Tab-separated table of C-alpha atoms and ligand atoms in Angstrom:
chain	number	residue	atom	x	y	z
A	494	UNK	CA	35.339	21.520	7.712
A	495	UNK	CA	34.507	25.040	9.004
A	496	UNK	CA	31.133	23.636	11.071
A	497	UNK	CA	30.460	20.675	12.852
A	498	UNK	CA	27.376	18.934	11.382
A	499	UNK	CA	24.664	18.723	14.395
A	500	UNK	CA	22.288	15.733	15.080
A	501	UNK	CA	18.930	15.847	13.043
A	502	UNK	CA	15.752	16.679	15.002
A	503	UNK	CA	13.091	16.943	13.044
A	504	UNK	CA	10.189	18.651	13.100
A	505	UNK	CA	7.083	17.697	14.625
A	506	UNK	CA	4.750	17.778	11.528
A	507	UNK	CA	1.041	15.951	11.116
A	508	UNK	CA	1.191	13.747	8.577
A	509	UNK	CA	-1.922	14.150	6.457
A	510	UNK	CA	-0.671	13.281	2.488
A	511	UNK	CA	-0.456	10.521	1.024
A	512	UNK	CA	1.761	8.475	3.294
A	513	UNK	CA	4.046	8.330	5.609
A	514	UNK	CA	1.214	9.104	7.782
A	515	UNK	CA	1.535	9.453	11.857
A	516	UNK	CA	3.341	7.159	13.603
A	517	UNK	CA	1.685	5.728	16.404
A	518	UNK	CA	4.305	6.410	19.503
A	519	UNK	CA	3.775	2.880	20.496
A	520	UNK	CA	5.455	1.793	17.327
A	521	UNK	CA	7.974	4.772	17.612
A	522	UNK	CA	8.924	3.287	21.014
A	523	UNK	CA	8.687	-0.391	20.189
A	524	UNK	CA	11.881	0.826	17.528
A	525	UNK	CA	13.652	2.336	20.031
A	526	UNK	CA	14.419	-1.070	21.732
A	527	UNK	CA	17.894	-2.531	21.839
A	528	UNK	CA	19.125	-4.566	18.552
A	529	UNK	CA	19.369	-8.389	18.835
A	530	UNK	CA	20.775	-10.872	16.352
A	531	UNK	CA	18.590	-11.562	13.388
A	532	UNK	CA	19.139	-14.943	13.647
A	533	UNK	CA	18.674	-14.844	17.714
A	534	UNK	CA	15.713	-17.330	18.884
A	535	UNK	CA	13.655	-14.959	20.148
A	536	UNK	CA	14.479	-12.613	17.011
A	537	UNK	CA	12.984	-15.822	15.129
A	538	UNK	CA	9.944	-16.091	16.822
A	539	UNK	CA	8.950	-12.424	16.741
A	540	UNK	CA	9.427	-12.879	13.065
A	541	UNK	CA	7.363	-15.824	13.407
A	542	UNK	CA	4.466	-13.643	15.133
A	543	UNK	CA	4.727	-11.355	12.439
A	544	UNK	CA	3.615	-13.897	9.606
A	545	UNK	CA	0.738	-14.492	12.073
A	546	UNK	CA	-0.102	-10.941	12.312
A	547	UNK	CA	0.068	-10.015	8.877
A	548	UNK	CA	-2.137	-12.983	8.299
A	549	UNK	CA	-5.066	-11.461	10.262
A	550	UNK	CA	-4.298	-8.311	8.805
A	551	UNK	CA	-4.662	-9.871	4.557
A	552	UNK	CA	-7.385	-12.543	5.877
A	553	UNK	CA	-5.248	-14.991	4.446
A	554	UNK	CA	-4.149	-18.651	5.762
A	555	UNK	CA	-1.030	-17.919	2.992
A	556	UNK	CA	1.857	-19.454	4.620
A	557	UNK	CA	4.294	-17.097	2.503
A	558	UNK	CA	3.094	-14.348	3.933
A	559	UNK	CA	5.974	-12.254	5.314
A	560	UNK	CA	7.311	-8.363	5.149
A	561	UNK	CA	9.577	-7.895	1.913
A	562	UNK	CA	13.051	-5.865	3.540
A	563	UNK	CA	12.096	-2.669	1.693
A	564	UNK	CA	9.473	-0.332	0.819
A	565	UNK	CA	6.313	-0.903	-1.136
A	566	UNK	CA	7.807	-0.400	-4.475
A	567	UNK	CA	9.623	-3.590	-3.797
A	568	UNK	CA	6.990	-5.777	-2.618
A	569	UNK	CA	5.524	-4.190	-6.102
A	570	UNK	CA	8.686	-5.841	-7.826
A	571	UNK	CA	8.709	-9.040	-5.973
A	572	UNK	CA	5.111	-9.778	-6.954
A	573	UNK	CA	6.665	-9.293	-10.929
A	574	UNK	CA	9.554	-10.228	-10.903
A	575	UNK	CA	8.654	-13.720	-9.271
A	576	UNK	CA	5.459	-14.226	-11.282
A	577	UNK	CA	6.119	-13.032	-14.449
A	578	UNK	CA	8.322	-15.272	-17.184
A	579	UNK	CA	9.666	-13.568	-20.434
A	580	UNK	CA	6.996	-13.715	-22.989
A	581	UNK	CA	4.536	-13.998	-20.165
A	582	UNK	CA	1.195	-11.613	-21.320
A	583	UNK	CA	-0.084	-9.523	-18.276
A	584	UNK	CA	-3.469	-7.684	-18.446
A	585	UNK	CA	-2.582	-4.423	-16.066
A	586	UNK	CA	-5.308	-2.113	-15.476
A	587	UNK	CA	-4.519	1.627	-15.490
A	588	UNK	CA	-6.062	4.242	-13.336
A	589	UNK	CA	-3.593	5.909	-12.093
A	590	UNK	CA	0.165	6.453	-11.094
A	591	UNK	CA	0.748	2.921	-9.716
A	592	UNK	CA	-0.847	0.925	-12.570
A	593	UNK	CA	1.607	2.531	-14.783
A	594	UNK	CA	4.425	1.397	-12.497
A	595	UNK	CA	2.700	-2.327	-12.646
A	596	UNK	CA	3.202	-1.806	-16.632
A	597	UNK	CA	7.127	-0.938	-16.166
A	598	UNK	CA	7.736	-3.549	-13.988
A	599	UNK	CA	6.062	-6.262	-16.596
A	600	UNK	CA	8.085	-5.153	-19.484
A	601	UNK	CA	11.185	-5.316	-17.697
A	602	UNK	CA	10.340	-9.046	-16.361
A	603	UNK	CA	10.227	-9.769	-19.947
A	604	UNK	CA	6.981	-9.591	-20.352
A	605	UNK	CA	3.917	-8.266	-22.372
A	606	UNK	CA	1.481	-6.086	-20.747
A	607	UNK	CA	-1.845	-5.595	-22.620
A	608	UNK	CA	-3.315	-2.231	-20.822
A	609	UNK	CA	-6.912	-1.469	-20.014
A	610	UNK	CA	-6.748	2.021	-19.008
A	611	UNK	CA	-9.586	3.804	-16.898
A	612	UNK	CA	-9.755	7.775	-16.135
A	613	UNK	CA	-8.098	9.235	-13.476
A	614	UNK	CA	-10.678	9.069	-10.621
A	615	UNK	CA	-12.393	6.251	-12.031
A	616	UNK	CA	-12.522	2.890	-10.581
A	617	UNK	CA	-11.108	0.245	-12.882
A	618	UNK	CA	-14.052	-0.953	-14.896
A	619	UNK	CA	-14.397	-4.329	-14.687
A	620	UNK	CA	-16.116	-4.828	-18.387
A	621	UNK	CA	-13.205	-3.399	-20.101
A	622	UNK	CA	-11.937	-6.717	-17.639
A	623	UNK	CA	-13.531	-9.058	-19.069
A	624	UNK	CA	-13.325	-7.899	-22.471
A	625	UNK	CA	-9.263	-7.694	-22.622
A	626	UNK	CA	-9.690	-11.257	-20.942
A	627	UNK	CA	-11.632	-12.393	-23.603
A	628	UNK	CA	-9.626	-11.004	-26.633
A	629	UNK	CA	-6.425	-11.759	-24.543
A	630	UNK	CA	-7.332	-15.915	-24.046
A	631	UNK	CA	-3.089	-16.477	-24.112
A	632	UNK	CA	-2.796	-13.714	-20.787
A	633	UNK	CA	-1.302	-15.103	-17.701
A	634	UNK	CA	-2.014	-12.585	-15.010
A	635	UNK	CA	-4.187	-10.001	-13.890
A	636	UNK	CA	-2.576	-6.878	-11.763
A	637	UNK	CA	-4.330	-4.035	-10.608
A	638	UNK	CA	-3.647	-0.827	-7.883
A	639	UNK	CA	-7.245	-1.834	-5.119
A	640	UNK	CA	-6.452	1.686	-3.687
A	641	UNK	CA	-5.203	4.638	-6.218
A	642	UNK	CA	-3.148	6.487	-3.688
A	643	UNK	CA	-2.639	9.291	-6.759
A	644	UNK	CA	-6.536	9.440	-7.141
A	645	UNK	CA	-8.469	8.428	-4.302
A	646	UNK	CA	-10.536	5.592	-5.903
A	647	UNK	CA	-10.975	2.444	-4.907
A	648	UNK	CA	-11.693	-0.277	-7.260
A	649	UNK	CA	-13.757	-3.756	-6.789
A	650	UNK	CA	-10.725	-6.353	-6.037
A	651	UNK	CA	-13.580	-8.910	-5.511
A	652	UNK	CA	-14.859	-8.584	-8.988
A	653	UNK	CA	-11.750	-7.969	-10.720
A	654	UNK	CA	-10.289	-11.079	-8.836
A	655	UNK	CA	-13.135	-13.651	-9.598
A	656	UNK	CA	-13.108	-12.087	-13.608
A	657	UNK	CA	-9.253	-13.243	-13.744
A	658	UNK	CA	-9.760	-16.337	-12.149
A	659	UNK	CA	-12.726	-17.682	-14.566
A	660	UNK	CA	-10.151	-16.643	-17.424
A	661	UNK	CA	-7.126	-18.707	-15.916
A	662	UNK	CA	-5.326	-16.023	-14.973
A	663	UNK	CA	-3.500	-15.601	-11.307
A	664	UNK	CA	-3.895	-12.102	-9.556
A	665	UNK	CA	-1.354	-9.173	-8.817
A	666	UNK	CA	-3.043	-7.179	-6.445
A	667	UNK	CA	-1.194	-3.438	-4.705
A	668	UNK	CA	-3.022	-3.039	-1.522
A	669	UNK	CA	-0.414	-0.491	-0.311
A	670	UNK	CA	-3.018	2.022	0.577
A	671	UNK	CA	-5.748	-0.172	1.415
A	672	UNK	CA	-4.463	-2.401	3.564
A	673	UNK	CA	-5.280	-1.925	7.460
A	674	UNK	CA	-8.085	1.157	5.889
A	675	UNK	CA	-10.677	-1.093	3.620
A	676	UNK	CA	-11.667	-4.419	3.715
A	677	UNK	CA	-9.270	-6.616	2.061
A	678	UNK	CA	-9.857	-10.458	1.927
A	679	UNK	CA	-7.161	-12.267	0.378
A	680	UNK	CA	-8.429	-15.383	0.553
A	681	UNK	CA	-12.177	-14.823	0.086
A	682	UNK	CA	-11.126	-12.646	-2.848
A	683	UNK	CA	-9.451	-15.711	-4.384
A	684	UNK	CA	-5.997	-13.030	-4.489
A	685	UNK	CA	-2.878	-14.895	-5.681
A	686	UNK	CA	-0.087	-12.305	-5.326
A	687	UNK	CA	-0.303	-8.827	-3.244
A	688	UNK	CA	1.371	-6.799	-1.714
A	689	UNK	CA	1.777	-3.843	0.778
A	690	UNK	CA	3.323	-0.947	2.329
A	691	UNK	CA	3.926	-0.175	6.384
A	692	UNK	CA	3.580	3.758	5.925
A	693	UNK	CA	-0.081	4.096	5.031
A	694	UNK	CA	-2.742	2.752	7.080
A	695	UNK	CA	-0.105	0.314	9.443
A	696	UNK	CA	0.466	3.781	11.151
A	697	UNK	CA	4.474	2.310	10.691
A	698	UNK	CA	7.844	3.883	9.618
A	699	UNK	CA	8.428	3.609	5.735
A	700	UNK	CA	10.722	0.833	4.721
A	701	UNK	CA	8.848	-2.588	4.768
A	702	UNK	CA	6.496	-4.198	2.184
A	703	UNK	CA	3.922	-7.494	3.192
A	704	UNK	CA	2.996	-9.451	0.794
A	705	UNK	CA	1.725	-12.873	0.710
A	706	UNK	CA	1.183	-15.344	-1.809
A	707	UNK	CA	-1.231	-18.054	-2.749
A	708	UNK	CA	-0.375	-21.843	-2.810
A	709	UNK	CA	-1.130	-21.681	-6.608
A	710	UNK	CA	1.208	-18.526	-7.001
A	711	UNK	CA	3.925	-20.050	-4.878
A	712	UNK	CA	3.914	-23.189	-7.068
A	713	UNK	CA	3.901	-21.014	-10.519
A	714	UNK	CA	7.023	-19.512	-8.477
A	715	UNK	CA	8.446	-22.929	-8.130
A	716	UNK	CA	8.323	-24.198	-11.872
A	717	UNK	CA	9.711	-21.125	-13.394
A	718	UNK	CA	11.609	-21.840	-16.352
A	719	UNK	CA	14.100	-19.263	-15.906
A	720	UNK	CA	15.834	-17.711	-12.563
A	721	UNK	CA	14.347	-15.127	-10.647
A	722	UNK	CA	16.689	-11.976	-12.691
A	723	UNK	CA	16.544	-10.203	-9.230
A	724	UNK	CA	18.692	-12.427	-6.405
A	725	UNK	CA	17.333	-10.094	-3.645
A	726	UNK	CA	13.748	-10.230	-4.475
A	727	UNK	CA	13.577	-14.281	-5.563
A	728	UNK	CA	11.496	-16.122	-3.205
A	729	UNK	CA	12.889	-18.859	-4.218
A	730	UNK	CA	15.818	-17.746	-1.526
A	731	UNK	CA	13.550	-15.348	0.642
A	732	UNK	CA	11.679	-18.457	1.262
A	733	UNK	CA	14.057	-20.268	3.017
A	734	UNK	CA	14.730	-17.143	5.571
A	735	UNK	CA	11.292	-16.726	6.565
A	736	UNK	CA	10.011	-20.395	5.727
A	737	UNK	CA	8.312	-21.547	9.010
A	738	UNK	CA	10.166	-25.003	10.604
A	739	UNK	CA	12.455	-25.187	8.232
A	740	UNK	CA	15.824	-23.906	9.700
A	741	UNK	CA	16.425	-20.790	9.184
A	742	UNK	CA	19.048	-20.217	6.562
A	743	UNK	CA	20.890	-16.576	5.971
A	744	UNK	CA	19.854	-14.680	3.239
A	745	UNK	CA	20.104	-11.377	4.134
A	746	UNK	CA	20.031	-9.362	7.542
A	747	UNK	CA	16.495	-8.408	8.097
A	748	UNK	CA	15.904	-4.972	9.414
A	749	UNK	CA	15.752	-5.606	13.202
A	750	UNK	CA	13.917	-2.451	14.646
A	751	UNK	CA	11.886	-2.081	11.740
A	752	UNK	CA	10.438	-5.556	12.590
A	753	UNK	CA	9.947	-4.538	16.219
A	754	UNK	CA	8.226	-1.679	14.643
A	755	UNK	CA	5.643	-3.517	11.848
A	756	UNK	CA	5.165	-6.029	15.062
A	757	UNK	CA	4.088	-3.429	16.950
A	758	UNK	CA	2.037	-1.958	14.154
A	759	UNK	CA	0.063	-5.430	13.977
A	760	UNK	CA	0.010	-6.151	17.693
A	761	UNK	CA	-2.355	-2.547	17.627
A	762	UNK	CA	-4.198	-3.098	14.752
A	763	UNK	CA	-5.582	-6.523	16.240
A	764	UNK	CA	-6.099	-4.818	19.365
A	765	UNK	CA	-8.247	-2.366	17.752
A	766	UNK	CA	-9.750	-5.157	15.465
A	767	UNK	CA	-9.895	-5.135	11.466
A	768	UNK	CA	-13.547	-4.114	10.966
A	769	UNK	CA	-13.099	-1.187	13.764
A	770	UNK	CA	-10.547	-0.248	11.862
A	771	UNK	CA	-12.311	0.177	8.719
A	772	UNK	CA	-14.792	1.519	10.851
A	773	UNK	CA	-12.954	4.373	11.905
A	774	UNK	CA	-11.771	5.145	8.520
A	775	UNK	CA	-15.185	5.542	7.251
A	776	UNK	CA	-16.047	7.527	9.788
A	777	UNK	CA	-13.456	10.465	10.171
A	778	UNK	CA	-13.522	10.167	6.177
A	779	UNK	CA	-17.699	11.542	6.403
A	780	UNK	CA	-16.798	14.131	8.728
A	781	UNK	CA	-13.672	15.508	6.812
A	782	UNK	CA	-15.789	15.548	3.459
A	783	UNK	CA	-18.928	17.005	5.479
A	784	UNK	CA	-16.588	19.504	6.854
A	785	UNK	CA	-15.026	20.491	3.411
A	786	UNK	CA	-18.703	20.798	1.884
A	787	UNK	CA	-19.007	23.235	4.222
A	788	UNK	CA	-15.617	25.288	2.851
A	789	UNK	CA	-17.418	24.590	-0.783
A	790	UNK	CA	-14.405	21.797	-1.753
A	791	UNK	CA	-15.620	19.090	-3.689
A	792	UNK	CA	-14.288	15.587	-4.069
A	793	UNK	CA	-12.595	14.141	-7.601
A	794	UNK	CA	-13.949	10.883	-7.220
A	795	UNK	CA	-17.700	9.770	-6.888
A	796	UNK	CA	-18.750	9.091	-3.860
A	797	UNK	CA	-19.515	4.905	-4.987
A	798	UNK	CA	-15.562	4.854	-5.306
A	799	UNK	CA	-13.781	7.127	-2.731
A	800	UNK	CA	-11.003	5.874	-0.430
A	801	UNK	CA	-12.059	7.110	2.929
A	802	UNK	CA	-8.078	6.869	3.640
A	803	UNK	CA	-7.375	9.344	0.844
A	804	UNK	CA	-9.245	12.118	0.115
A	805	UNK	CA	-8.512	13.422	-3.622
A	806	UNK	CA	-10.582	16.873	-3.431
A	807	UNK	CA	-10.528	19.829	-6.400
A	808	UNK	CA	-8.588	22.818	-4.840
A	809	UNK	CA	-11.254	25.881	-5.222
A	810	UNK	CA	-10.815	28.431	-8.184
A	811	UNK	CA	-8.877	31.003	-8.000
A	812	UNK	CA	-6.606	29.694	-4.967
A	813	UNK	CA	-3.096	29.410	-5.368
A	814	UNK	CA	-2.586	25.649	-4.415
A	815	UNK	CA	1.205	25.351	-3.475
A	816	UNK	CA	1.205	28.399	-1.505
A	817	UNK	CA	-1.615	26.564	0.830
A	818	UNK	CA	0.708	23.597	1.189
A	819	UNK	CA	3.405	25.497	1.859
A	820	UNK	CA	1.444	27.559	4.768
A	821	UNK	CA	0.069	24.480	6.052
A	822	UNK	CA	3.840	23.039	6.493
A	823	UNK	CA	4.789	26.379	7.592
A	824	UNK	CA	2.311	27.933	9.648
A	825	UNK	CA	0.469	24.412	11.415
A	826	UNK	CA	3.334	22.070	10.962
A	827	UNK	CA	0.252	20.385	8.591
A	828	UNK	CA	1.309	17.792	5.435
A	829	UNK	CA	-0.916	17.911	2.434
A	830	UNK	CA	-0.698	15.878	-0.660
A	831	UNK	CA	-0.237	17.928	-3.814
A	832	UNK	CA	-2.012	16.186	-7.414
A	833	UNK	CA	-0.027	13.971	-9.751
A	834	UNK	CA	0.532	13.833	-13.496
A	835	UNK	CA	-2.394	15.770	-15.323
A	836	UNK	CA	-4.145	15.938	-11.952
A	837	UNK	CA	-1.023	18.687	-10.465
A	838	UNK	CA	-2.449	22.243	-9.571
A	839	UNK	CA	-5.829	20.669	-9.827
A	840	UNK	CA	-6.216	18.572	-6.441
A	841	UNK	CA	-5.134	17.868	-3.023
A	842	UNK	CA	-4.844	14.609	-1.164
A	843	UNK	CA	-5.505	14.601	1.987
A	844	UNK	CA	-4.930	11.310	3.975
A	845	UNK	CA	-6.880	9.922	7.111
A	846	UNK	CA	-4.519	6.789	7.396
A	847	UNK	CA	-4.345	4.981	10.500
A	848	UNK	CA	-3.176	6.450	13.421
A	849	UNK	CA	-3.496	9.573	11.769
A	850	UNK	CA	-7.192	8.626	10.917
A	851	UNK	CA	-8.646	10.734	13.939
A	852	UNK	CA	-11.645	13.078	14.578
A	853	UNK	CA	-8.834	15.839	16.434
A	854	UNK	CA	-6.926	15.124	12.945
A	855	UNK	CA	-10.228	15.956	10.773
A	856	UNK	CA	-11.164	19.002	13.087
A	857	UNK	CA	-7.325	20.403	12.701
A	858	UNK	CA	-6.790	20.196	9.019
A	859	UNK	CA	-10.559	22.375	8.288
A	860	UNK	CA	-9.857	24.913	10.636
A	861	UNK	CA	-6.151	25.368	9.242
A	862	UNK	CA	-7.684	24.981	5.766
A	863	UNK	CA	-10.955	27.329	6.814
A	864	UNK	CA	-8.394	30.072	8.252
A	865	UNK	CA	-6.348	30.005	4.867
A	866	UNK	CA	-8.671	30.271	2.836
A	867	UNK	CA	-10.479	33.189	4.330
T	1255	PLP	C1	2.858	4.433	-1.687
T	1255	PLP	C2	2.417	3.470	-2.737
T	1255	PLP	C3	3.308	2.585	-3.381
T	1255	PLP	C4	4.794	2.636	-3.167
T	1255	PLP	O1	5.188	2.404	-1.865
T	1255	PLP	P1	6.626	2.947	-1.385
T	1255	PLP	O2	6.688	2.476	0.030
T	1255	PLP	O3	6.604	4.413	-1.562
T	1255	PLP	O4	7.656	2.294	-2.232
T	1255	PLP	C5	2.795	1.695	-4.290
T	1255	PLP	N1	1.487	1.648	-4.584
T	1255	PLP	C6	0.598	2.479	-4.009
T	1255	PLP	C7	-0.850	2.397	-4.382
T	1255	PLP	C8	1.045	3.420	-3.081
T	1255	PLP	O5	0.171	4.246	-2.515
């Protein structure tokens, strides 16, 4: 080799897409600490904090509530591919990107997944529900997206949960966006199976996915007819790693720092407190839309439905809508989300999530857009 390959510092950017979002230093720091066994005894009762945390944080007494060793998308596929038996019929509601990930991972659990399919934008509407419920008597599950990270609606998880449960049918619920940004009530909401990410409104480094699951989930888990097709992602065996007083037996190496980091995460949001949190959220969301008004941008979703931690808004006519992202990157070190699917070209998607939910963060990203625009 000609040239020695250099260390990697990387920008300082502001993360304002749809996720990762700002890390909060703290956390940044808290990952910096020195690596310790994972089996270590105070290793083990960090992890055993954690559980605790993440139970304030889903409002859930769950006791298999724990962070899945890799990103969202996999606490997505442990939710499946634990729940869902071939031949098992799924009702998955579509409104968006993520629901038609839910539908992928079904049909290759082996199962059938009977769609009810909203608009883009739309919250999922819970008659169409209740009618697929009824025609569907034989379905086993319920899964929705709560938070539409590629649209910016949110949906009624409360409804949607209490239809599935008067049908007989156990919940599958993504709350990677909304969790830490919206109310979410696991148990209140009756939810069986969610799960999470750390990047969104945890303020955390990408990597780790909560999830927790109800006693009646965990024993559908239990009696499954056939083995878990995924060995990494049954909870049959995840279960014994992170079971509480049980010893602890190896399954894999958990991702030390990482943990350090999502700890840290939780420590700070109970410090700030749930309900501020989804206080603050609300709040920096009504000044970035009443700040946009002003620029004449309009939102994609109605105002009933919009995620205060995503903002999907209609890019104005006539303006080029990459070449603003790029500027924003390139000029004010500024992330932007472009639109997905039939919604590219059309939208951006601005996030307020967590630590980078902040009044300076509102008041930076409309006078960037306000200058560019001009
Ligand atoms: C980001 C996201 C995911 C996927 O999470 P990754 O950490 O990227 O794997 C899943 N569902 C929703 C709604 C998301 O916003």
């Amino acid at each position: 080799m000609k040239t020695t390959i250099q260390s990697f510092i990387p920008p300082v950017r502001t993360l304002m897409g749809p996720g990762p979002s700002d890390v909060h230093p703290r956390i940044s720091a808290a990952m910096a600490r020195p690596t310790i066994g994972h089996l270590d005894p105070k290793f083990v009762a960090m992890m055993d904090e954690v559980k605790q945390l993440l139970q304030y944080a889903f409002q859930t007494e769950n006791a298999l509530t724990i962070p899945v060793s890799a990103p969202g998308s996999a606490g997505m596929e442990t939710c499946f591919v634990n729940l869902v038996e071939p031949g098992d019929k799924v009702i998955v509601c579509k409104n968006g990107v993520f629901g038609g990930r839910m539908q992928e991972n079904v049909e290759r659990a082996g199962g059938s997944a009977v769609m009810v399919e909203d608009d883009w934008g739309e919250p999922v509407d819970p008659e169409k529900l209740e009618q697929a419920l009824t025609e569907h008597p034989d379905a086993r599950l319920v899964a929705f997206v709560h938070a539409e990270t590629s649209t910016g609606a949110l949906s009624d998880a409360e409804r949607l949960c209490a239809l599935a449960r008067q049908h007989d049918c156990l919940t599958i619920v993504d709350a990677v966006t909304s969790l830490g940004g919206v109310p979410v009530y696991v148990d209140e909401w009756g939810i069986d199976a969610i799960y999470s990410g750390t990047q969104k409104c945890l303020s955390c480094t990408p990597g780790l996915s909560p999830v927790s699951f109800s006693e009646r989930a965990v024993q559908k888990i239990k009696s499954r007819k056939h083995k878990v097709q995924s060995w990494f992602l049954d909870l049959n065996l995840v279960m014994g790693y992170w079971g509480s007083g049980a010893k602890r037996a190896y399954h894999h190496t958990a991702p030390v720092n990482a943990l350090y980091a999502l700890h840290e995460a939780l420590v700070i949001l109970q410090e700030e407190g749930l309900e501020n949190a989804w206080a603050r959220h609300k709040q920096n969301h009504l000044a970035l839309r009443d700040g946009l008004a002003a620029l004449g941008i309009s939102f994609l979703v109605r105002e009933e439905a919009r995620l205060p931690q995503l903002n999907a808004v209609l890019v104005p006519e006539g303006v080029d809508e990459l070449a603003v992202r790029q500027r924003l990157l390139q000029e004010y070190d500024l992330e932007i989300g472009a639109g997905l699917g039939d919604l590219a070209g059309k939208i951006w998607r601005i996030g307020l999530m967590g630590y980078a939910s902040s009044a300076k963060n509102v008041a930076y990203c409309l006078s960037a857009l306000r200058a560019l625009l001009n």
